[in-house]
Short mmCIF file of C-alpha atoms in Angstrom, two decimals:
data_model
loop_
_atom_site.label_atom_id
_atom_site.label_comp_id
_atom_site.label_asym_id
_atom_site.label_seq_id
_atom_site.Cartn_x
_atom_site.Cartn_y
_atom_site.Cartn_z
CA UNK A 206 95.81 130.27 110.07
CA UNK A 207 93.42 128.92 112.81
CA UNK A 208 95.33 126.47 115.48
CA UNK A 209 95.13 122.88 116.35
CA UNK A 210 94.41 122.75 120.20
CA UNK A 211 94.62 119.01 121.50
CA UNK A 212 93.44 117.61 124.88
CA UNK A 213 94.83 114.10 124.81
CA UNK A 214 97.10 111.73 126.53
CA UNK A 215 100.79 111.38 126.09
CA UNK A 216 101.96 107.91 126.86
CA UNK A 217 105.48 106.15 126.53
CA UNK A 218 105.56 103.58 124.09
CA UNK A 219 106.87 100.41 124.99
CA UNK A 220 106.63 98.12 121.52
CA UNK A 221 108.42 94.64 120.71
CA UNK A 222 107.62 92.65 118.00
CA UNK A 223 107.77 88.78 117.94
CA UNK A 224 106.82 86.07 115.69
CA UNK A 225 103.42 85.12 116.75
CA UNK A 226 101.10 86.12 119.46
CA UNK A 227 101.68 84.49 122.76
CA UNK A 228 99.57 82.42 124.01
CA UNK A 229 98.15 82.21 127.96
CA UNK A 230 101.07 81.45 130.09
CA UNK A 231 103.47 81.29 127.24
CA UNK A 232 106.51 83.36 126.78
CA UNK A 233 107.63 83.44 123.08
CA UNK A 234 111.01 85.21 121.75
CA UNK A 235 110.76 89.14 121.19
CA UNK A 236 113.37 91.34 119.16
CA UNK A 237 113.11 95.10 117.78
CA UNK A 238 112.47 96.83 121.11
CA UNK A 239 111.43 100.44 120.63
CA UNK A 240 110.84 103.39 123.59
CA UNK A 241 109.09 105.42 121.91
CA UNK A 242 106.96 108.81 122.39
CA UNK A 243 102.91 107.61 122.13
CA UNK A 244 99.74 108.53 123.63
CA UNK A 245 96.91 109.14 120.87
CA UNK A 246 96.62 112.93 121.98
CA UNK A 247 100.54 112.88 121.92
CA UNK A 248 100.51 111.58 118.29
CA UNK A 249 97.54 113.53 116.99
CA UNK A 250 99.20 116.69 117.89
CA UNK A 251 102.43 115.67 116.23
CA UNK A 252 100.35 114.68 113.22
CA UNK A 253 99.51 118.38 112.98
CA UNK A 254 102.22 119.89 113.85
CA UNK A 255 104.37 117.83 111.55
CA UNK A 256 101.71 119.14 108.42
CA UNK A 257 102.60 122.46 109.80
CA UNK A 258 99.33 123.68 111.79
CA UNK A 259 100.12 125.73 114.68
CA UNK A 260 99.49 122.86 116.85
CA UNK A 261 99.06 123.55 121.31
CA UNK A 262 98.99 120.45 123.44
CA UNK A 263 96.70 120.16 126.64
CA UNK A 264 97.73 117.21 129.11
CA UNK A 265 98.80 115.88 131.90
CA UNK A 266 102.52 114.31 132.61
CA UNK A 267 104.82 112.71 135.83
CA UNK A 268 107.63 114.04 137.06
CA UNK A 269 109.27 110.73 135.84
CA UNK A 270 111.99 110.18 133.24
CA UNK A 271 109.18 109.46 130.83
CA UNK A 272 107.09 112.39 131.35
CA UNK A 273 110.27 114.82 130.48
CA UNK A 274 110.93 112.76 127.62
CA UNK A 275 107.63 113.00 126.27
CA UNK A 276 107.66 116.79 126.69
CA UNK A 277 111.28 117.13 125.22
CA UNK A 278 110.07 115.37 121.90
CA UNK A 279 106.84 117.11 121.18
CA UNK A 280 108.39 120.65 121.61
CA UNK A 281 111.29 118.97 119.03
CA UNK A 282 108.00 118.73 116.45
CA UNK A 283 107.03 122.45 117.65
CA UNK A 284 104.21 121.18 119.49
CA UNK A 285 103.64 123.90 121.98
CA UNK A 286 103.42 122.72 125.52
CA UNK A 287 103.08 125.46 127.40
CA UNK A 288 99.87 124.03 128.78
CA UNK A 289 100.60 120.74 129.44
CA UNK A 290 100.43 120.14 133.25
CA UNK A 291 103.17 118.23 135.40
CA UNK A 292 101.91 116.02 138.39
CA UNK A 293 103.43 116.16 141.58
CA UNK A 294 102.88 112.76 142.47
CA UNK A 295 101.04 110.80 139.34
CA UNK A 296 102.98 108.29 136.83
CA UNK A 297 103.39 109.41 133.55
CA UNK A 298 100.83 107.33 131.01
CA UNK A 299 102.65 104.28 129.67
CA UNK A 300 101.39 101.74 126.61
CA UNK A 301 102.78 97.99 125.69
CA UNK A 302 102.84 97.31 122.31
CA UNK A 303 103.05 93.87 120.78
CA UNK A 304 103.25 93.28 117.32
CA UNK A 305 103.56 90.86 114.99
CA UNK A 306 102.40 90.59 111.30
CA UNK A 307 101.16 94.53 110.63
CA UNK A 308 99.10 93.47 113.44
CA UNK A 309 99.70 95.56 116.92
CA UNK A 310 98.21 94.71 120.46
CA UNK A 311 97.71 97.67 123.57
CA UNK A 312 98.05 97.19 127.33
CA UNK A 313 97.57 100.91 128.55
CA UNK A 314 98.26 102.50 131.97
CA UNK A 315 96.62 105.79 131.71
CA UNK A 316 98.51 107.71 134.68
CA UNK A 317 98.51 110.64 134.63
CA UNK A 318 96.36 111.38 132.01
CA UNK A 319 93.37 111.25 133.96
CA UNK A 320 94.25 113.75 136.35
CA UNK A 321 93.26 116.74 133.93
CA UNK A 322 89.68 117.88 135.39
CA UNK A 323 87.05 119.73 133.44
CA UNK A 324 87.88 122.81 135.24
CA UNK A 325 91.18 122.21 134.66
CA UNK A 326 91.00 122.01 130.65
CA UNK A 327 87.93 124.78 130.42
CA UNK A 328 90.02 127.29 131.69
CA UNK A 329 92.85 126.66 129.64
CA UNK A 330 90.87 126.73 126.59
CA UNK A 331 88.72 130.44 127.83
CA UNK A 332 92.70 131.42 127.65
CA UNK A 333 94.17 130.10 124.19
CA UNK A 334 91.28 129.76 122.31
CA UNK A 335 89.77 131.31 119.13
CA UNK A 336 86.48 131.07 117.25
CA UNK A 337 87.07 128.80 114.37
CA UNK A 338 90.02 126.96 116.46
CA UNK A 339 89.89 123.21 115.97
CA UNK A 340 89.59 121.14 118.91
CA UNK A 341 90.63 117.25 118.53
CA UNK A 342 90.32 115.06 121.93
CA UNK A 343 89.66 110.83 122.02
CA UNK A 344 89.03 108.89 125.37
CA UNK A 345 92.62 107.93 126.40
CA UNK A 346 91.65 110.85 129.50
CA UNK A 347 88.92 110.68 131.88
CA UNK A 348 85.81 110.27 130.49
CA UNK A 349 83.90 113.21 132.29
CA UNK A 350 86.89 115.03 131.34
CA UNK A 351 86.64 114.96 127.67
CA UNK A 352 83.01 115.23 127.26
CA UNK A 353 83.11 118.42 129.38
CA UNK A 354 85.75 120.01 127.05
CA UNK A 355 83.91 119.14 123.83
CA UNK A 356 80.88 121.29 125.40
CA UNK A 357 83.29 124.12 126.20
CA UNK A 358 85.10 123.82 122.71
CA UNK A 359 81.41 124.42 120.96
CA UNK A 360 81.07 127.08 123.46
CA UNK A 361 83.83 128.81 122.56
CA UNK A 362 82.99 128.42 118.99
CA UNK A 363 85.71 125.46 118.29
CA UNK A 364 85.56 122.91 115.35
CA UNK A 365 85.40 119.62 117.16
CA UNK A 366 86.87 116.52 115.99
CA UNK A 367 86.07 113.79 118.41
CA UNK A 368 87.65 110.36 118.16
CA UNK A 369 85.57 108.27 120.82
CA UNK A 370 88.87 105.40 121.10
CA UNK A 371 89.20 103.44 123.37
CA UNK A 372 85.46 102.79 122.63
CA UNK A 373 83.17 103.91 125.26
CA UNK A 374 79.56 104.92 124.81
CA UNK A 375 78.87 108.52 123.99
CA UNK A 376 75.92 110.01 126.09
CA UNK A 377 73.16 111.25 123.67
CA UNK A 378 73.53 114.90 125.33
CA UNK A 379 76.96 115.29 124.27
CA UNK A 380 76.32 114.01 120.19
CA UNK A 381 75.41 117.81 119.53
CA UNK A 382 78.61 118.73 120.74
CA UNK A 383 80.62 116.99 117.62
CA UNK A 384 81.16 118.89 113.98
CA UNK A 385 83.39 115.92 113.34
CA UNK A 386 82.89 112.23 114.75
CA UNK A 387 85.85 109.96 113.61
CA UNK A 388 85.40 106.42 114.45
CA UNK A 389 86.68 102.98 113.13
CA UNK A 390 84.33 99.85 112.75
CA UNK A 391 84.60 98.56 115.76
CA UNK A 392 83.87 102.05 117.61
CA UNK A 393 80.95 102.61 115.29
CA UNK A 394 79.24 99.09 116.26
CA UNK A 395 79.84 100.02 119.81
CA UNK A 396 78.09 103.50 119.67
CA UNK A 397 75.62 102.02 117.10
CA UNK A 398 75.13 98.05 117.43
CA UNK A 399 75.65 98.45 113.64
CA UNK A 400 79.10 96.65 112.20
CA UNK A 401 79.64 98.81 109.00
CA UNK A 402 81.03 96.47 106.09
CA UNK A 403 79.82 97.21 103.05
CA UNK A 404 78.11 100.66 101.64
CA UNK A 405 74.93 100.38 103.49
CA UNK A 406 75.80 99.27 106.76
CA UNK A 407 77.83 102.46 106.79
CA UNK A 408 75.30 104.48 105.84
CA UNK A 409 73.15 103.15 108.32
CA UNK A 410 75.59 103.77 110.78
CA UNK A 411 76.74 106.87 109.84
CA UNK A 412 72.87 108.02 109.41
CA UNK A 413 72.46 106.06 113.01
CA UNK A 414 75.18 108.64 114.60
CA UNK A 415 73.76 111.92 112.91
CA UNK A 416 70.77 110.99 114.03
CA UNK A 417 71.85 111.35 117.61
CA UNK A 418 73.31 115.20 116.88
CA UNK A 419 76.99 114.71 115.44
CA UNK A 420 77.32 116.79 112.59
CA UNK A 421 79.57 115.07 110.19
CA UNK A 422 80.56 111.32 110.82
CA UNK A 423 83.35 109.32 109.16
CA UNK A 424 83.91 106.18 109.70
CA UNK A 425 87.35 104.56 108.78
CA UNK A 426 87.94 101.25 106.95
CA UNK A 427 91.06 100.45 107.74
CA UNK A 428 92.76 98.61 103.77
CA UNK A 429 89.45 100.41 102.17
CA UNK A 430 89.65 103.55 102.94
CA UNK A 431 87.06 105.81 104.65
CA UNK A 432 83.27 107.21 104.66
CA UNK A 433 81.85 109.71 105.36
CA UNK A 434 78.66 112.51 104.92
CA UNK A 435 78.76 115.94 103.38
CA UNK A 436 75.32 116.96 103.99
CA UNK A 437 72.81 114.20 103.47
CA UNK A 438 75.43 112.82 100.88
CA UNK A 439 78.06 109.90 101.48
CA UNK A 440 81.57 110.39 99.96
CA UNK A 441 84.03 107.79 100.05
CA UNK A 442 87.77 107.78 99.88
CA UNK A 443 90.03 104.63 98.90
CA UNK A 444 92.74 103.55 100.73
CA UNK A 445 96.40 103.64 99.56
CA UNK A 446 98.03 100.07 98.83
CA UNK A 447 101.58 99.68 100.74
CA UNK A 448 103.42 97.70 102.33
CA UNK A 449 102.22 97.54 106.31
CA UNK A 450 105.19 97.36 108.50
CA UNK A 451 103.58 98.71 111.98
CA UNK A 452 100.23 100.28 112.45
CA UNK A 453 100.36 102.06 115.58
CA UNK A 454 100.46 105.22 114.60
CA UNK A 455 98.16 105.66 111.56
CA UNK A 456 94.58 106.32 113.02
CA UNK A 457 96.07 109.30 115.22
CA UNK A 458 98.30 110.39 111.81
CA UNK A 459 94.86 110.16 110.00
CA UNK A 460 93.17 113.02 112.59
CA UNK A 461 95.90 114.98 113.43
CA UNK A 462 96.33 116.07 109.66
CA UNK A 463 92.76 116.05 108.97
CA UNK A 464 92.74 118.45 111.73
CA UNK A 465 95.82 120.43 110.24
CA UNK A 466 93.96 120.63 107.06
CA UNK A 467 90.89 122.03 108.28
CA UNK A 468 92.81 124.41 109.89
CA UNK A 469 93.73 125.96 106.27
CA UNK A 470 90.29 126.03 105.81
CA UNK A 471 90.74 122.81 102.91
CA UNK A 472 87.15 121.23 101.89
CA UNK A 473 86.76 118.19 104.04
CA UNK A 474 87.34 115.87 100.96
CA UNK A 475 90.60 117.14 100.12
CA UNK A 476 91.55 117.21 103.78
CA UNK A 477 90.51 113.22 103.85
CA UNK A 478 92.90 112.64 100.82
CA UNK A 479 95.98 113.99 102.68
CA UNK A 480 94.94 112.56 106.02
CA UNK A 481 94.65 109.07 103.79
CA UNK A 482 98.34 109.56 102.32
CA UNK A 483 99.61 110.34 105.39
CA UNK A 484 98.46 107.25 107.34
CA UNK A 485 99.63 105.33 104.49
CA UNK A 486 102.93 106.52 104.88
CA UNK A 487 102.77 105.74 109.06
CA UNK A 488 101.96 102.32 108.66
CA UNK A 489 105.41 101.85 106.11
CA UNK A 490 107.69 102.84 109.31
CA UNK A 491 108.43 101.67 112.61
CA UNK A 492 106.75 103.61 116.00
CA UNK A 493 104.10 106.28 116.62
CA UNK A 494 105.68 109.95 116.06
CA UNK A 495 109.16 108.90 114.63
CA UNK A 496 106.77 107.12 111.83
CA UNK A 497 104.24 110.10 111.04
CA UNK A 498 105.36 111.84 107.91
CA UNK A 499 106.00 115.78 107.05
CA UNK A 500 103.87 117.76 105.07
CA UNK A 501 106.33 117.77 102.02
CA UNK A 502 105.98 113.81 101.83
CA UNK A 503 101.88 114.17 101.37
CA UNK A 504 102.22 116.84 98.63
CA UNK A 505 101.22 115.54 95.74
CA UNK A 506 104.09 114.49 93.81
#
């Protein structure tokens, strides 16, 4: 089986729930205080590791009582993190969640995650990597950073999976780069100036994004599923109704076992259908990893 290789950030979690969104200079009452392991790169790797892909980590931590948590709790999901780097003097990456109603907010302090350079992450993968290995990275690291290591990945002969979130522009030179360009709507409007709502908006912006070099792009709907191309065709996949206790966590369970699932060498349409249970499942639980499922819970029943 081929391996998951992630170059991401690991954050610490720091979610509270309240009953409504404050407002400016208002403190409201909070309750259900979680520390929790986070980071999308964090999460996507447990994703894929939790499905059961061979699943190798490539980040940056402190030498804080975060960072050694973080590391502690991805090797307990048999995330290998051999690679991952410890800073002598940076601040491990921390997130604070609110959220209230399904809904979740982010303030992020990236850290240390954008000390990883692109020397730094091209010579770890010219040592781990395989032909046919999947790469997944997003843009919680430095920008440079992760463009330069979806080059090397393609290089190397790598399956790319590219989740452009926070949104920032992708340069046109790096499009080629992509087999797989995940966005949601609000990422595709950035990269595209095109808000995808109903069929043909998405196609336009899916078409608008291929266009540009990215080999496959799917775009995800959030309650209605996702879309995406197989060739010049669109395929769509429904969402699964349930009950939405906390979000966090469901985009980064949605590529990390996409990613797993190409791994086996599933057809990308089957892969979406597990990826879609999974998130499903994420969104019915509490926190980031603690809430992404096991493969035995998206087997068909």
């Amino acid at each position: 089986m081929k391996q998951v290789i992630v170059f991401g950030s690991l954050n610490m979690d720091l979610t509270i729930r309240c009953e409504r969104m404050p407002q400016q200079g208002e403190t409201v009452e909070g309750s259900n205080f979680l520390s929790n392991p986070g980071g999308k790169g964090g999460n996507q790797a447990v994703a894929a590791a939790k499905f059961g892909a061979p699943t190798r980590m490539i980040a940056c931590v402190g030498q804080d009582v975060f960072g050694k948590k973080l590391l502690e709790v991805l090797c307990g999901y048999r995330v290998d993190c051999g690679e991952v780097k410890v800073s002598e003097t940076g601040q491990t990456g921390v997130a604070v969640i609110t959220c209230h109603e399904g809904d979740n907010r982010i303030i992020l302090s990236s850290g240390t995650n954008h000390e990883m350079k692109p020397a730094d992450v091209r010579e770890v993968l010219q040592r781990i990597a395989a032909p046919g290995d999947i790469f997944v990275t997003q843009y919680e690291c430095e920008q440079n950073t992760v463009l330069a290591s979806l080059e090397y990945a393609r290089e190397l002969g790598m399956y790319t999976i590219f989740n452009p979130a926070p949104a920032k522009i992708i340069p046109e030179k790096y499009y080629p780069f992509i087999d797989l360009l995940v966005v949601n709507q609000t990422e595709a409007k950035y990269q595209t100036g095109i808000f995808p709502k109903e069929e043909e908006s998405c196609k336009q912006a899916i078409e608008s994004m291929r266009r540009l070099g990215a080999k496959q792009v799917m775009i995800t709907l959030g309650s209605r599923g996702s879309i995406f191309n197989i060739g010049d065709t669109m395929h769509s996949i429904p969402a699964q109704r349930v009950e939405v206790v906390d979000t966090t966590a469901a985009g980064d369970t949605f590529i990390g076992v996409l990613a797993a699932c190409l791994a086996e060498d599933k057809e990308l349409e089957e892969s979406v259908r597990f990826a879609t249970k999974a998130a499903a499942l994420t969104i019915m639980r509490y926190g980031a990893q603690q809430a992404i499922p096991y493969r035995e819970e998206c087997e068909p029943n």
